[in-house]
CSV table of C-alpha atoms in Angstrom, one decimal:
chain,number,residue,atom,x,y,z
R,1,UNK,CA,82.0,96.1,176.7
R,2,UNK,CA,85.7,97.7,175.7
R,3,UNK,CA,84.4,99.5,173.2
R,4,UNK,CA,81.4,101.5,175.1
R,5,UNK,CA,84.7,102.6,177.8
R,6,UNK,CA,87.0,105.9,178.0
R,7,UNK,CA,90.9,105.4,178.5
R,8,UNK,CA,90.1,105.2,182.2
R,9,UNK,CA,88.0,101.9,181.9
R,10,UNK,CA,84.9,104.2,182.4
R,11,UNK,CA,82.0,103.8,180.3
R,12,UNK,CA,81.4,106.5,178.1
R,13,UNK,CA,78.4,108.9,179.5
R,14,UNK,CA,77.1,109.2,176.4
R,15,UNK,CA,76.2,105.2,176.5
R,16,UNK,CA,74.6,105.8,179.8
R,17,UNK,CA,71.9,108.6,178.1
R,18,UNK,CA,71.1,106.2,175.6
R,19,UNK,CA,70.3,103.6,177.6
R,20,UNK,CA,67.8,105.8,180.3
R,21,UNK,CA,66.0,107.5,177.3
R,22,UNK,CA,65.5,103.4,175.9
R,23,UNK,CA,64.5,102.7,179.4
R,24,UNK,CA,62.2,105.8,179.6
R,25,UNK,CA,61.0,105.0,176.6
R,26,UNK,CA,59.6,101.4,177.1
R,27,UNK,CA,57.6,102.7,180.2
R,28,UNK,CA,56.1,105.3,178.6
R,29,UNK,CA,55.2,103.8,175.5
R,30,UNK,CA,53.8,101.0,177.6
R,31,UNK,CA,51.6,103.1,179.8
R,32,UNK,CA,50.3,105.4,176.4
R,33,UNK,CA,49.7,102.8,174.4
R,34,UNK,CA,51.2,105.1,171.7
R,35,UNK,CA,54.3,105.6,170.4
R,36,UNK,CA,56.4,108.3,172.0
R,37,UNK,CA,59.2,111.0,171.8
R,38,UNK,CA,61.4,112.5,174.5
R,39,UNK,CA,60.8,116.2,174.2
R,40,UNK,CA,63.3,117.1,177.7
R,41,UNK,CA,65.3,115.8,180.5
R,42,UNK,CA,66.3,117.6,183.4
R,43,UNK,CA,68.4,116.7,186.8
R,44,UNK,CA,70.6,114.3,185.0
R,45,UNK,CA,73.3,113.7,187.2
R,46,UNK,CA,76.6,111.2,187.0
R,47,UNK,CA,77.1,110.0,190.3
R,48,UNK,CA,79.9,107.7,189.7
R,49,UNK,CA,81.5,106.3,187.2
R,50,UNK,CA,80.4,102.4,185.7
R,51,UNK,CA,83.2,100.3,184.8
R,52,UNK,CA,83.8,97.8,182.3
R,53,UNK,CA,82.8,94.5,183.8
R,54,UNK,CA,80.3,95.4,186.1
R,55,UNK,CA,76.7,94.8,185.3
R,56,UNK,CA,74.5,98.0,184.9
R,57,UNK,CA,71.0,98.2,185.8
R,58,UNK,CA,68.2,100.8,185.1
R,59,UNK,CA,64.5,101.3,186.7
R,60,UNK,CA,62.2,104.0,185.5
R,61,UNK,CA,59.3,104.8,186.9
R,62,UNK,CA,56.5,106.7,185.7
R,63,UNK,CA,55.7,109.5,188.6
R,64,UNK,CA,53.8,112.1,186.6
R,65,UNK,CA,51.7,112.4,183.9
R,66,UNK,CA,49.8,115.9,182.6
R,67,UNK,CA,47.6,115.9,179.5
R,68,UNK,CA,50.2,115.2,176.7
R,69,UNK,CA,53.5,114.7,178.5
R,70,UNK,CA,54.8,111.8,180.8
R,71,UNK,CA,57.9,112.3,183.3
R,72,UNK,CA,59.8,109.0,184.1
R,73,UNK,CA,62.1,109.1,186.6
R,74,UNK,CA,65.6,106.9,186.5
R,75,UNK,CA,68.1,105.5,188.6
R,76,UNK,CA,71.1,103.2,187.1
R,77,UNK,CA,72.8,101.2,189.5
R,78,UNK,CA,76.0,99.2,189.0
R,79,UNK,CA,77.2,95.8,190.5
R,80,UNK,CA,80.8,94.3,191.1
R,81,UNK,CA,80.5,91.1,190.1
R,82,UNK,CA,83.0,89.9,192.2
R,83,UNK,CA,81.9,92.0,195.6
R,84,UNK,CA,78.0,92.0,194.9
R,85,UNK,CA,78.4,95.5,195.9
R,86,UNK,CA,75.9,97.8,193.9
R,87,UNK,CA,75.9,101.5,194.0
R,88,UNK,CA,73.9,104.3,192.4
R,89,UNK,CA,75.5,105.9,189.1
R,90,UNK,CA,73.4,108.2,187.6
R,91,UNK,CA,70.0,109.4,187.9
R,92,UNK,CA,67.6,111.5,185.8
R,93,UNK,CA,64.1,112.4,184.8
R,94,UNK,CA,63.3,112.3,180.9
R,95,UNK,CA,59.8,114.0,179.5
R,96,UNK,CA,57.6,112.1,176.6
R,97,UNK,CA,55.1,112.9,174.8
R,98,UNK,CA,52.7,110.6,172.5
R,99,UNK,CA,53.1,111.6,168.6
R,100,UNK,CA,51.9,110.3,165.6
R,101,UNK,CA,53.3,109.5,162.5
R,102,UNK,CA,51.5,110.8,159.5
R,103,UNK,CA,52.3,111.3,155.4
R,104,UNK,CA,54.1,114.7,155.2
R,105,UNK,CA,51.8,117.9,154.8
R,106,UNK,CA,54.5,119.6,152.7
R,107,UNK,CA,53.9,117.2,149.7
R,108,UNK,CA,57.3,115.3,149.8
R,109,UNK,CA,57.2,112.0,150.1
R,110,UNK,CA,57.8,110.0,153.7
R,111,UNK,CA,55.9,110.8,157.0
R,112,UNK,CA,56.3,113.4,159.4
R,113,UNK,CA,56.1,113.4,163.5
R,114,UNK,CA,53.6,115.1,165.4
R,115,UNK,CA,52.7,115.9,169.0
R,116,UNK,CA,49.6,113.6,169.5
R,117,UNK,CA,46.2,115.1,169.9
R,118,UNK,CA,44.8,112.3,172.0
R,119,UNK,CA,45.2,113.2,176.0
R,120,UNK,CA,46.8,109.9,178.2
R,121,UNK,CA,44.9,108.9,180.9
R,122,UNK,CA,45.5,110.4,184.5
R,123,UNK,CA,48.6,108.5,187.1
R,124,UNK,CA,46.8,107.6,190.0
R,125,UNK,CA,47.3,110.5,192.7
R,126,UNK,CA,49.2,107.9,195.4
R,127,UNK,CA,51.6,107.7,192.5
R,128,UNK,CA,52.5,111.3,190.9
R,129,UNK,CA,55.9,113.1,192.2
R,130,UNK,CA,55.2,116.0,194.3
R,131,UNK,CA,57.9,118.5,192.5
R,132,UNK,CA,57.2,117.1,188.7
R,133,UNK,CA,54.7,119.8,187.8
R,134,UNK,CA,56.7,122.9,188.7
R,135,UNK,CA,59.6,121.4,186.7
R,136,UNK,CA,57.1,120.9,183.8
R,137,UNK,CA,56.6,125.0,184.0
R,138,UNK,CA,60.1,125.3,184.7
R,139,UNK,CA,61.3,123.5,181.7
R,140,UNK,CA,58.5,125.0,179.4
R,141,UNK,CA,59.6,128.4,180.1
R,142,UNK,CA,63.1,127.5,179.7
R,143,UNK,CA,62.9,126.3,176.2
R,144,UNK,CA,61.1,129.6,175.4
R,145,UNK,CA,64.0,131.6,176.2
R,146,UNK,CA,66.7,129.1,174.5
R,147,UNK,CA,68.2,130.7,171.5
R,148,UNK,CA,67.0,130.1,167.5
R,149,UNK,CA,70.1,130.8,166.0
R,150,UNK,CA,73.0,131.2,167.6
R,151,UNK,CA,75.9,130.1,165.7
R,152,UNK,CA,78.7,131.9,166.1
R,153,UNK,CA,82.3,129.8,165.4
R,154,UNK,CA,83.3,131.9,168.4
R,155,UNK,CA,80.8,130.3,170.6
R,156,UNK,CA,80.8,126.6,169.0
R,157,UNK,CA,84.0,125.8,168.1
R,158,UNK,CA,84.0,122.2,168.0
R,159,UNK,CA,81.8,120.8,164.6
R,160,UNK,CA,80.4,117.0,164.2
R,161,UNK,CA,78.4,115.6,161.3
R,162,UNK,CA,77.2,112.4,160.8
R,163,UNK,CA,74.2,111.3,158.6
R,164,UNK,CA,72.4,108.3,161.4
R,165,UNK,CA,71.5,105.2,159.8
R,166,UNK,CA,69.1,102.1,160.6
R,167,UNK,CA,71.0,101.1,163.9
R,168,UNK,CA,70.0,105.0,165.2
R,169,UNK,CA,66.0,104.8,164.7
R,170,UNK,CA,63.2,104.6,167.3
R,171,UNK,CA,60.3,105.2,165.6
R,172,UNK,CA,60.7,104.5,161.8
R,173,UNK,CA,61.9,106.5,160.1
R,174,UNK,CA,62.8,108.6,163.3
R,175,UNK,CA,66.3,108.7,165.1
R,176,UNK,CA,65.9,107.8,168.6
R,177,UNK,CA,66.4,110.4,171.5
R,178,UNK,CA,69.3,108.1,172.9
R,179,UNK,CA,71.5,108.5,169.8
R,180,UNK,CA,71.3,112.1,169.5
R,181,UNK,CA,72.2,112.3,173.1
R,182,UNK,CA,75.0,110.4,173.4
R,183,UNK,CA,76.4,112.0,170.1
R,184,UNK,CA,76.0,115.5,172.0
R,185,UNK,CA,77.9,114.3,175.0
R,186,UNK,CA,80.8,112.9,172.5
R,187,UNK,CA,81.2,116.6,171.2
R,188,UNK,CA,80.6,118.2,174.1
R,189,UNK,CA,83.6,116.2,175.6
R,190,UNK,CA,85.9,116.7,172.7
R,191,UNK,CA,85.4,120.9,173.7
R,192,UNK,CA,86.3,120.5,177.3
R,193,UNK,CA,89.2,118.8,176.3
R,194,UNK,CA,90.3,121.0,174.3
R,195,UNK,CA,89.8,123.7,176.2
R,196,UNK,CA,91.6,122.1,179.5
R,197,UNK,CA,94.5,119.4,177.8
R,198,UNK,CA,92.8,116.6,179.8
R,199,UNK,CA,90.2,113.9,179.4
R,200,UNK,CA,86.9,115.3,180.9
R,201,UNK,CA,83.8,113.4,182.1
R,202,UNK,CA,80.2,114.6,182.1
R,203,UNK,CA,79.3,114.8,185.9
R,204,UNK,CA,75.8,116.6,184.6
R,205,UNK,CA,73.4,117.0,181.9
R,206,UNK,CA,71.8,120.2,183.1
R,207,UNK,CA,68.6,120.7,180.5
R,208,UNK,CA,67.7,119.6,177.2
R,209,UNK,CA,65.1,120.6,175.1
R,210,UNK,CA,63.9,118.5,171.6
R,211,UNK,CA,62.3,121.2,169.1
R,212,UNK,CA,62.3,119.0,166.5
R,213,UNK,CA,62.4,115.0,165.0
R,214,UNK,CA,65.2,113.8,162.8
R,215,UNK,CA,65.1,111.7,160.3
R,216,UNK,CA,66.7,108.6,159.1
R,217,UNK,CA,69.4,110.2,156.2
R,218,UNK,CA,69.4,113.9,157.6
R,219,UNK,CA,72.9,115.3,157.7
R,220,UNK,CA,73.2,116.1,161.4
R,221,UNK,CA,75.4,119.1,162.3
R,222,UNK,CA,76.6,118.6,166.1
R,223,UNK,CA,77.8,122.1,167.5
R,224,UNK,CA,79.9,122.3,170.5
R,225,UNK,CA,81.4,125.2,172.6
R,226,UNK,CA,82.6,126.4,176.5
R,227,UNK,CA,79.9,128.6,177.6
R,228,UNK,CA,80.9,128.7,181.7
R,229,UNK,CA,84.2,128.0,183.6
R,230,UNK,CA,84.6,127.2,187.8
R,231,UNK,CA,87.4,126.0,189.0
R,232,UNK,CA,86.7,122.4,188.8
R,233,UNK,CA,84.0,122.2,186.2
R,234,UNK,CA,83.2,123.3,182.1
R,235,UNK,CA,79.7,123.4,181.1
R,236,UNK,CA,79.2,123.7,177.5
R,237,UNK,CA,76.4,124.2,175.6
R,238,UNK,CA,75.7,121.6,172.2
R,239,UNK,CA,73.2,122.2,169.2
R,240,UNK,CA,72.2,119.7,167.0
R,241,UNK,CA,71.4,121.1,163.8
R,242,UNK,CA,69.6,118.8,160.9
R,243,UNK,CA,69.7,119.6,157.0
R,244,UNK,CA,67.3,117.4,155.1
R,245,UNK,CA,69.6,115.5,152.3
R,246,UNK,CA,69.4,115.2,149.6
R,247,UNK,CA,69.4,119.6,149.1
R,248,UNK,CA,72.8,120.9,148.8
R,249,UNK,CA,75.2,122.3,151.1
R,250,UNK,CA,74.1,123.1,154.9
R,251,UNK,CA,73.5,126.7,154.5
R,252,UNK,CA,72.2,129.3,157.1
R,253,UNK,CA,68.3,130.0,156.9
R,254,UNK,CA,68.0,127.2,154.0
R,255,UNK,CA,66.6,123.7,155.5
R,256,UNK,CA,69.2,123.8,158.9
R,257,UNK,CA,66.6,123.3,161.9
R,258,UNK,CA,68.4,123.6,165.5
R,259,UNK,CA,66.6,120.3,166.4
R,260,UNK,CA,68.2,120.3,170.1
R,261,UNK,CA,70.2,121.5,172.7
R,262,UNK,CA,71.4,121.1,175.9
R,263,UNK,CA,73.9,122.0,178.6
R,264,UNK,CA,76.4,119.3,179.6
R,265,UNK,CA,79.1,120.0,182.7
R,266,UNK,CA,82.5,118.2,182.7
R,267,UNK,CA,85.0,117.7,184.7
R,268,UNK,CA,88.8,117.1,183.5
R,269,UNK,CA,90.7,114.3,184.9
R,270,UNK,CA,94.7,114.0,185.6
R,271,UNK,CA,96.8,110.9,184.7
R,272,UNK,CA,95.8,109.9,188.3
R,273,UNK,CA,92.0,109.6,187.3
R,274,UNK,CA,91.7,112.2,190.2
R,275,UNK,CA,90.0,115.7,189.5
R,276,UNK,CA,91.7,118.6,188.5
R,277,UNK,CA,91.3,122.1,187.9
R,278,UNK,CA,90.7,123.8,184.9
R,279,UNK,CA,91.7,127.0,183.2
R,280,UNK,CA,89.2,129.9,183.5
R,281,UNK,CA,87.6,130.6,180.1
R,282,UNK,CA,89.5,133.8,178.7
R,283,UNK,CA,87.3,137.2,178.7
R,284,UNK,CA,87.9,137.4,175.1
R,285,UNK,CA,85.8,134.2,174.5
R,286,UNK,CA,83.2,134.7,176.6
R,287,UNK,CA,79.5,135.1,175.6
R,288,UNK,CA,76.0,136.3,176.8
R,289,UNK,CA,75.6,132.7,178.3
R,290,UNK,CA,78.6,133.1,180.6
R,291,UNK,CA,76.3,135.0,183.6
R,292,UNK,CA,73.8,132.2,182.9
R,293,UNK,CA,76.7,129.5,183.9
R,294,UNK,CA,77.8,131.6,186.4
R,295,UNK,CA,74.2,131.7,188.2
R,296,UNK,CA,72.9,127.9,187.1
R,297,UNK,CA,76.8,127.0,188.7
R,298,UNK,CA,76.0,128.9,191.8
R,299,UNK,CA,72.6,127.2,192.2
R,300,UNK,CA,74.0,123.9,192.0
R,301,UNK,CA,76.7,124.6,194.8
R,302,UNK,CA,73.4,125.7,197.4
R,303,UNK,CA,71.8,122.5,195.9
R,304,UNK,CA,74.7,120.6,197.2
R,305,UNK,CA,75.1,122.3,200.5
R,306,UNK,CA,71.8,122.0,201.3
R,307,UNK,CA,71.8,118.1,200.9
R,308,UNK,CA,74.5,117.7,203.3
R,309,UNK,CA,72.6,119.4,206.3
């Protein structure tokens, strides 16, 4: 539809997230018999773009499954209508976990999410993905070394709040994986903008890690900044920070949580719709994670070469 789109006719990335983690979702709530929440995604790439008026597609398949977490693995495809051409968009592989929903420990009233105790049953070996368990290390000890509190305007310069309502649920009274997502690729768009003067796309969603739930009425603080800059690419880092309502102001140390973040890569876009480069991110603004950009950049660019041998 129009209103999912970009001024290029494009849909949005952020609508493409929220429709692999519903995806994801299903199968792995379907092979639990639980509910579930997405606690990472990795390898998220944007292959191409989906226009309006082609018909969008998404299979997930469950390849992995360890004690308490599920991997399912996505591909979207898109058809012309007109052609019957269908090519490959996106791809990406989301984590889950079963939870349970329980009254709150803390004495206030509503429930509160928590990682299940009961252990899903084993994928049959013919099925499970041969690289899924390394990335399950990998992404455990990257969440370990992701920062509590940095909040710096310097580093996030670009603020969002909304407070979700009933359309943004999963798990009642929780907000669904998909909507946080697509609201951290909105901001982290708006940054690269700023920073290059064009309209950026995401062309990756490098890592994400879910600390926490949010619930239905907590005042979500989206933070958004430019962490790393090649020549043709911004990756920025986003936050998303909940305050539980009602309790005053957002203030540091007093009910803000950083429930999520991730690292989203954009690139900006001329009047032609063709790539173009961007500005290098001055010295003056850069941060401890610029190295880290630097290296994860490098990495992908040996990825790439690789593949083409």
């Amino acid at each position: 539809a129009p209103s999912t789109a970009n001024h290029m006719g494009n849909v949005h990335g952020g609508n493409i997230l929220r429709l692999c983690e519903e995806a994801g979702r299903i199968v792995a709530t379907k092979y639990s018999l639980g509910q579930v929440a997405l606690v990472g995604a990795s390898q998220t790439q944007f292959h191409s773009p989906i226009h309006v008026g082609e018909v969008a597609s998404v299979s997930a398949t469950l390849d992995y499954v360890s004690r308490h977490a599920m991997r399912v693995s996505l591909k979207v495809e898109a058809e012309h209508l007109e052609s019957g051409r269908t090519r490959e968009t996106n791809s990406s592989n989301m984590w889950y976990s079963i939870i349970d929903v329980k009254p709150r420990a803390d004495g206030m009233t509503g429930v509160e999410m928590i990682r299940g105790e009961r252990p899903i049953h084993p994928l049959h070996p013919s099925l499970v993905a041969p690289d899924a368990a390394s990335e399950l290390k990998k992404n455990a000890a990257s969440a370990a070394r992701l920062p509590l509190s940095t909040r710096s305007p310097k580093e996030f310069p670009v603020t969002l709040q909304v407070t979700p309502d009933v359309d943004s649920i999963s798990n009642h009274p929780f907000v669904s994986a998909g909507y946080v997502l697509k609201l951290m690729d909105e901001a982290g768009a708006v940054v690269a903008a700023a920073h290059t003067k064009h309209q950026c796309v995401t062309v990756l969603l490098d890592k994400v890690c879910f600390r926490t739930p949010i619930r239905l009425g907590d005042l979500c603080t989206v933070r958004a900044g430019v962490t790393y800059t090649s020549s043709r690419s911004v990756e920025t880092v986003v936050q998303v920070w909940k305050t539980e309502l009602p309790g005053g102001a957002e203030k540091e140390g007093c009910g803000s949580i950083c429930a999520v973040e991730a690292r989203f890569v954009f690139v900006a876009l001329g009047d032609n719709g063709k790539v173009v480069e961007v500005p290098e991110l001055p010295p003056d603004q850069r941060t401890i994670r610029w190295n880290a950009g630097a290296a994860k950049h490098e990495e992908r660019v040996a990825e790439k070469a690789r593949a083409k041998l």
